[in-house]
XYZ file of N, CA and C in Angstrom:
378
model
N -4.667 -19.346 -7.299
C -5.504 -18.395 -6.595
C -4.682 -17.166 -6.230
N -5.231 -15.983 -6.524
C -4.521 -14.736 -6.233
C -4.410 -14.522 -4.734
N -3.233 -14.104 -4.299
C -3.025 -13.878 -2.877
C -2.085 -12.709 -2.664
N -2.412 -11.895 -1.670
C -1.558 -10.792 -1.243
C -1.317 -10.945 0.251
N -0.062 -10.866 0.671
C 0.284 -11.034 2.072
C 1.142 -9.857 2.521
N 0.604 -9.101 3.473
C 1.332 -7.956 4.019
C 2.197 -8.391 5.205
N 3.298 -7.696 5.391
C 4.157 -7.925 6.553
C 4.912 -6.638 6.858
N 5.535 -6.604 8.034
C 6.376 -5.475 8.400
C 5.756 -4.500 9.378
N 4.506 -4.715 9.744
C 3.881 -3.833 10.716
C 4.450 -4.041 12.109
N 4.043 -3.173 13.026
C 4.517 -3.291 14.396
C 4.297 -2.018 15.175
N 4.921 -1.966 16.336
C 4.839 -0.799 17.220
C 6.103 0.032 17.042
N 5.932 1.317 16.825
C 7.076 2.212 16.638
C 6.780 3.544 17.314
N 7.820 4.191 17.773
C 7.658 5.491 18.413
C 7.450 6.579 17.367
N 6.805 7.654 17.742
C 6.682 8.796 16.807
C 8.048 9.235 16.301
N 8.103 9.510 15.012
C 9.357 9.868 14.375
C 10.126 8.695 13.817
N 9.688 7.495 14.153
C 10.369 6.286 13.687
C 9.963 5.889 12.284
N 10.483 4.734 11.857
C 10.258 4.244 10.497
C 9.855 2.773 10.523
N 9.109 2.399 9.503
C 8.774 1.006 9.235
C 8.763 0.819 7.729
N 9.046 -0.418 7.304
C 8.880 -0.762 5.896
C 7.909 -1.923 5.797
N 6.787 -1.664 5.137
C 5.805 -2.711 4.889
C 6.100 -3.394 3.563
N 5.814 -4.685 3.517
C 5.945 -5.458 2.285
C 4.607 -6.085 1.931
N 4.383 -6.227 0.649
C 3.189 -6.896 0.139
C 3.670 -7.922 -0.878
N 3.601 -9.187 -0.511
C 4.051 -10.265 -1.388
C 2.862 -10.834 -2.140
N 2.987 -10.918 -3.447
C 1.879 -11.359 -4.296
C 2.172 -12.719 -4.915
N 1.118 -13.464 -5.150
C 1.247 -14.755 -5.827
C -0.062 -15.084 -6.527
N 0.028 -15.961 -7.518
C -1.170 -16.457 -8.174
C -1.674 -15.628 -9.330
N -0.941 -14.577 -9.721
C -1.346 -13.780 -10.872
C -0.105 -13.124 -11.466
N -0.258 -12.572 -12.671
C 0.871 -11.958 -13.369
C 1.103 -10.572 -12.788
N 1.969 -10.520 -11.815
C 2.146 -9.346 -10.963
C 2.442 -8.090 -11.766
N 3.273 -8.166 -12.765
C 3.721 -6.945 -13.438
C 2.661 -6.350 -14.360
N 1.478 -6.932 -14.429
C 0.370 -6.328 -15.162
C -0.569 -5.529 -14.249
N -0.298 -5.554 -12.941
C -1.257 -5.047 -11.972
C -0.748 -3.825 -11.223
N -1.639 -2.889 -11.025
C -1.406 -1.768 -10.116
C -1.564 -2.260 -8.682
N -0.743 -1.731 -7.789
C -0.827 -2.067 -6.366
C -1.087 -0.803 -5.561
N -1.965 -0.905 -4.603
C -2.251 0.222 -3.717
C -2.095 -0.175 -2.259
N -1.789 0.821 -1.453
C -1.782 0.650 0.001
C -2.912 1.490 0.592
N -3.645 0.889 1.503
C -4.748 1.550 2.186
C -4.552 1.354 3.688
N -5.206 2.185 4.460
C -5.161 1.986 5.905
C -6.514 2.317 6.499
N -6.764 1.715 7.650
C -8.010 1.980 8.365
C -7.719 2.054 9.849
N -8.023 3.199 10.421
C -7.888 3.401 11.853
C -9.211 3.057 12.521
N -9.178 2.703 13.804
C -10.424 2.367 14.505
C -11.435 3.506 14.421
N -12.647 3.170 14.021
C -13.701 4.164 13.954
C -13.643 5.089 12.763
N -12.707 4.846 11.853
C -12.563 5.712 10.681
C -12.737 4.903 9.400
N -13.019 5.622 8.328
C -13.144 4.975 7.028
C -11.768 4.596 6.487
N -11.783 3.606 5.619
C -10.542 3.209 4.957
C -10.037 4.344 4.074
N -8.740 4.564 4.106
C -8.108 5.671 3.387
C -7.076 5.134 2.400
N -7.110 5.639 1.193
C -6.084 5.292 0.216
C -4.813 6.059 0.529
N -3.720 5.366 0.732
C -2.466 5.980 1.145
C -1.546 6.232 -0.043
N -1.416 5.209 -0.885
C -0.473 5.312 -1.995
C -0.780 4.238 -3.017
N -0.309 4.459 -4.234
C -0.436 3.426 -5.264
C 0.748 3.526 -6.208
N 0.965 2.435 -6.947
C 2.043 2.389 -7.923
C 1.545 1.632 -9.142
N 1.781 2.216 -10.297
C 1.325 1.599 -11.536
C 2.102 0.316 -11.824
N 1.587 -0.468 -12.770
C 2.155 -1.795 -13.022
C 3.636 -1.753 -13.403
N 4.036 -0.726 -14.139
C 5.431 -0.601 -14.552
C 6.313 -0.003 -13.472
N 5.689 0.580 -12.446
C 6.437 1.300 -11.428
C 6.728 2.738 -11.806
N 6.299 3.138 -13.004
C 6.637 4.462 -13.483
C 5.760 5.579 -12.982
N 4.668 5.254 -12.329
C 3.770 6.282 -11.804
C 3.359 5.920 -10.394
N 3.412 6.899 -9.519
C 3.004 6.697 -8.129
C 2.090 7.827 -7.694
N 1.401 7.611 -6.615
C 0.513 8.629 -6.055
C 0.510 8.470 -4.538
N 0.359 9.608 -3.850
C 0.322 9.603 -2.390
C -0.804 10.495 -1.901
N -1.374 10.125 -0.774
C -2.338 11.012 -0.144
C -1.583 12.199 0.455
N -2.281 13.291 0.633
C -1.642 14.489 1.187
C -1.099 14.228 2.590
N -1.747 13.324 3.314
C -1.345 13.077 4.696
C -0.006 12.354 4.819
N 0.451 11.701 3.750
C 1.715 10.947 3.833
C 2.763 11.448 2.850
N 2.401 12.369 1.985
C 3.325 12.849 0.958
C 4.579 13.420 1.612
N 5.720 13.011 1.100
C 6.992 13.463 1.640
C 7.529 12.599 2.762
N 6.704 11.704 3.292
C 7.138 10.822 4.380
C 7.144 9.347 3.960
N 6.233 8.965 3.102
C 6.110 7.573 2.656
C 6.613 7.454 1.219
N 7.185 6.295 0.916
C 7.635 6.004 -0.439
C 7.204 4.601 -0.822
N 6.519 4.504 -1.946
C 6.094 3.203 -2.455
C 7.055 2.771 -3.557
N 7.324 1.476 -3.614
C 8.176 0.933 -4.674
C 7.762 -0.507 -4.936
N 8.218 -1.030 -6.060
C 7.888 -2.416 -6.375
C 9.079 -3.091 -7.009
N 9.171 -4.383 -6.754
C 10.196 -5.231 -7.367
C 9.442 -6.330 -8.111
N 9.265 -6.140 -9.393
C 8.475 -7.094 -10.173
C 9.147 -8.467 -10.259
N 10.459 -8.516 -10.104
C 11.157 -9.805 -10.118
C 10.828 -10.625 -8.870
N 10.492 -9.919 -7.781
C 10.169 -10.594 -6.520
C 8.681 -10.594 -6.227
N 7.875 -10.047 -7.143
C 6.420 -9.966 -6.936
C 6.082 -9.310 -5.599
N 6.772 -8.221 -5.309
C 6.618 -7.575 -4.014
C 6.559 -6.059 -4.169
N 5.691 -5.456 -3.382
C 5.598 -3.999 -3.293
C 5.950 -3.601 -1.866
N 6.632 -2.473 -1.739
C 7.069 -1.986 -0.439
C 6.451 -0.613 -0.157
N 6.267 -0.336 1.113
C 5.872 1.002 1.539
C 6.822 1.407 2.655
N 7.775 2.284 2.323
C 8.699 2.799 3.315
C 8.038 3.976 4.016
N 7.905 3.877 5.321
C 7.206 4.899 6.096
C 8.193 5.541 7.069
N 8.450 6.808 6.875
C 9.373 7.558 7.727
C 8.622 8.649 8.477
N 9.256 9.178 9.507
C 8.678 10.267 10.305
C 7.252 9.936 10.721
N 7.071 8.752 11.235
C 5.728 8.284 11.571
C 5.106 9.111 12.681
N 3.802 9.274 12.578
C 3.018 10.054 13.537
C 1.951 9.158 14.160
N 1.454 9.513 15.331
C 0.375 8.706 15.937
C -0.829 8.547 15.015
N -1.107 9.547 14.205
C -2.249 9.458 13.296
C -2.018 8.507 12.120
N -0.825 7.953 12.004
C -0.567 6.921 11.002
C -0.979 5.535 11.500
N -1.384 5.448 12.742
C -1.802 4.175 13.319
C -3.008 3.608 12.595
N -2.973 2.305 12.348
C -4.099 1.644 11.704
C -3.678 0.310 11.130
N -4.644 -0.379 10.539
C -4.349 -1.603 9.802
C -4.074 -1.200 8.358
N -2.946 -1.652 7.854
C -2.534 -1.326 6.487
C -2.779 -2.537 5.589
N -3.437 -2.253 4.476
C -3.778 -3.287 3.511
C -3.135 -2.967 2.167
N -2.695 -4.015 1.473
C -2.357 -3.827 0.070
C -3.464 -4.464 -0.767
N -3.605 -3.924 -1.953
C -4.665 -4.378 -2.851
C -4.196 -4.176 -4.284
N -4.916 -4.799 -5.225
C -4.462 -4.761 -6.600
C -5.628 -4.696 -7.579
N -5.358 -4.102 -8.734
C -6.272 -4.193 -9.861
C -5.458 -4.216 -11.137
N -6.058 -4.830 -12.172
C -5.383 -4.888 -13.472
C -5.407 -3.504 -14.064
N -4.222 -2.897 -14.292
C -4.249 -1.486 -14.636
C -3.163 -1.013 -15.559
N -3.155 0.268 -15.734
C -2.281 0.960 -16.670
C -0.830 0.970 -16.203
N 0.077 1.086 -17.174
C 1.490 1.241 -16.844
C 1.820 2.662 -16.423
N 0.944 3.600 -16.764
C 1.283 5.017 -16.590
C 0.389 5.759 -15.617
N -0.505 5.081 -14.963
C -1.443 5.753 -14.061
C -1.861 4.797 -12.961
N -2.128 5.330 -11.781
C -2.732 4.509 -10.731
C -3.725 5.341 -9.943
N -4.660 4.676 -9.307
C -5.703 5.335 -8.526
C -5.704 4.787 -7.112
N -6.056 5.651 -6.159
C -6.230 5.198 -4.781
C -7.711 5.077 -4.419
N -8.557 5.013 -5.431
C -9.971 4.747 -5.170
C -10.135 3.275 -4.821
N -10.654 2.986 -3.664
C -10.722 1.592 -3.220
C -11.657 0.756 -4.084
N -12.659 1.390 -4.693
C -13.602 0.606 -5.496
C -12.995 0.135 -6.806
N -11.797 0.585 -7.155
C -11.114 0.093 -8.344
C -10.408 -1.233 -8.061
N -10.186 -1.546 -6.813
C -9.334 -2.673 -6.439
C -10.161 -3.951 -6.279
N -9.618 -5.042 -6.789
C -10.380 -6.288 -6.861
C -9.864 -7.383 -5.948
N -8.656 -7.235 -5.445
C -8.078 -8.275 -4.599
C -7.358 -7.607 -3.437
N -7.604 -8.091 -2.232
C -7.093 -7.441 -1.024
C -6.350 -8.446 -0.154
N -5.336 -7.946 0.557
C -4.664 -8.730 1.564
C -5.404 -8.666 2.891
N -4.851 -9.351 3.898
C -5.492 -9.433 5.203
C -5.104 -8.283 6.127
N -4.057 -7.571 5.796
C -3.673 -6.398 6.573
C -2.580 -6.670 7.588
N -1.878 -5.605 7.946
C -0.865 -5.655 8.997
C -1.022 -4.422 9.871
N -0.927 -4.620 11.185
C -1.176 -3.531 12.134
C 0.062 -2.655 12.271
N -0.150 -1.361 12.191
C 0.897 -0.378 12.480
C 0.408 0.484 13.635
N 1.211 0.556 14.681
C 0.874 1.373 15.838
C 2.022 2.329 16.113
N 1.712 3.611 16.105
C 2.709 4.647 16.377
C 2.358 5.275 17.718
N 3.193 5.001 18.696
C 2.895 5.451 20.050
C 4.168 5.485 20.868
N 4.206 6.429 21.809
C 5.342 6.502 22.724
C 5.044 5.729 24.000
């Protein structure tokens, strides 16, 4: 059974950093695109970043570009989201998700994704 488990969330002060992990099991990880999404209270889910199956293509939303970095370790079946210079508006539940996809392209459209994790809370506050 396919499973995605997020970890690494927590409370951090503005300007701080966190690294989220998404551990995958139950499917051939290196054939799948992975995306990170977040949802703040009262707001719609937002696509934050994605990485193609080979790791050769990434995408970021304008709100996190230059501050967040996505990476994957196919040997460990894990994707990471390094988040630096965190802002209060980065607060939310962060989800990783996956779809069977291209080696050279990825999308942050949530309707492309077929399997989702349970999420990890990130709170940026002083």
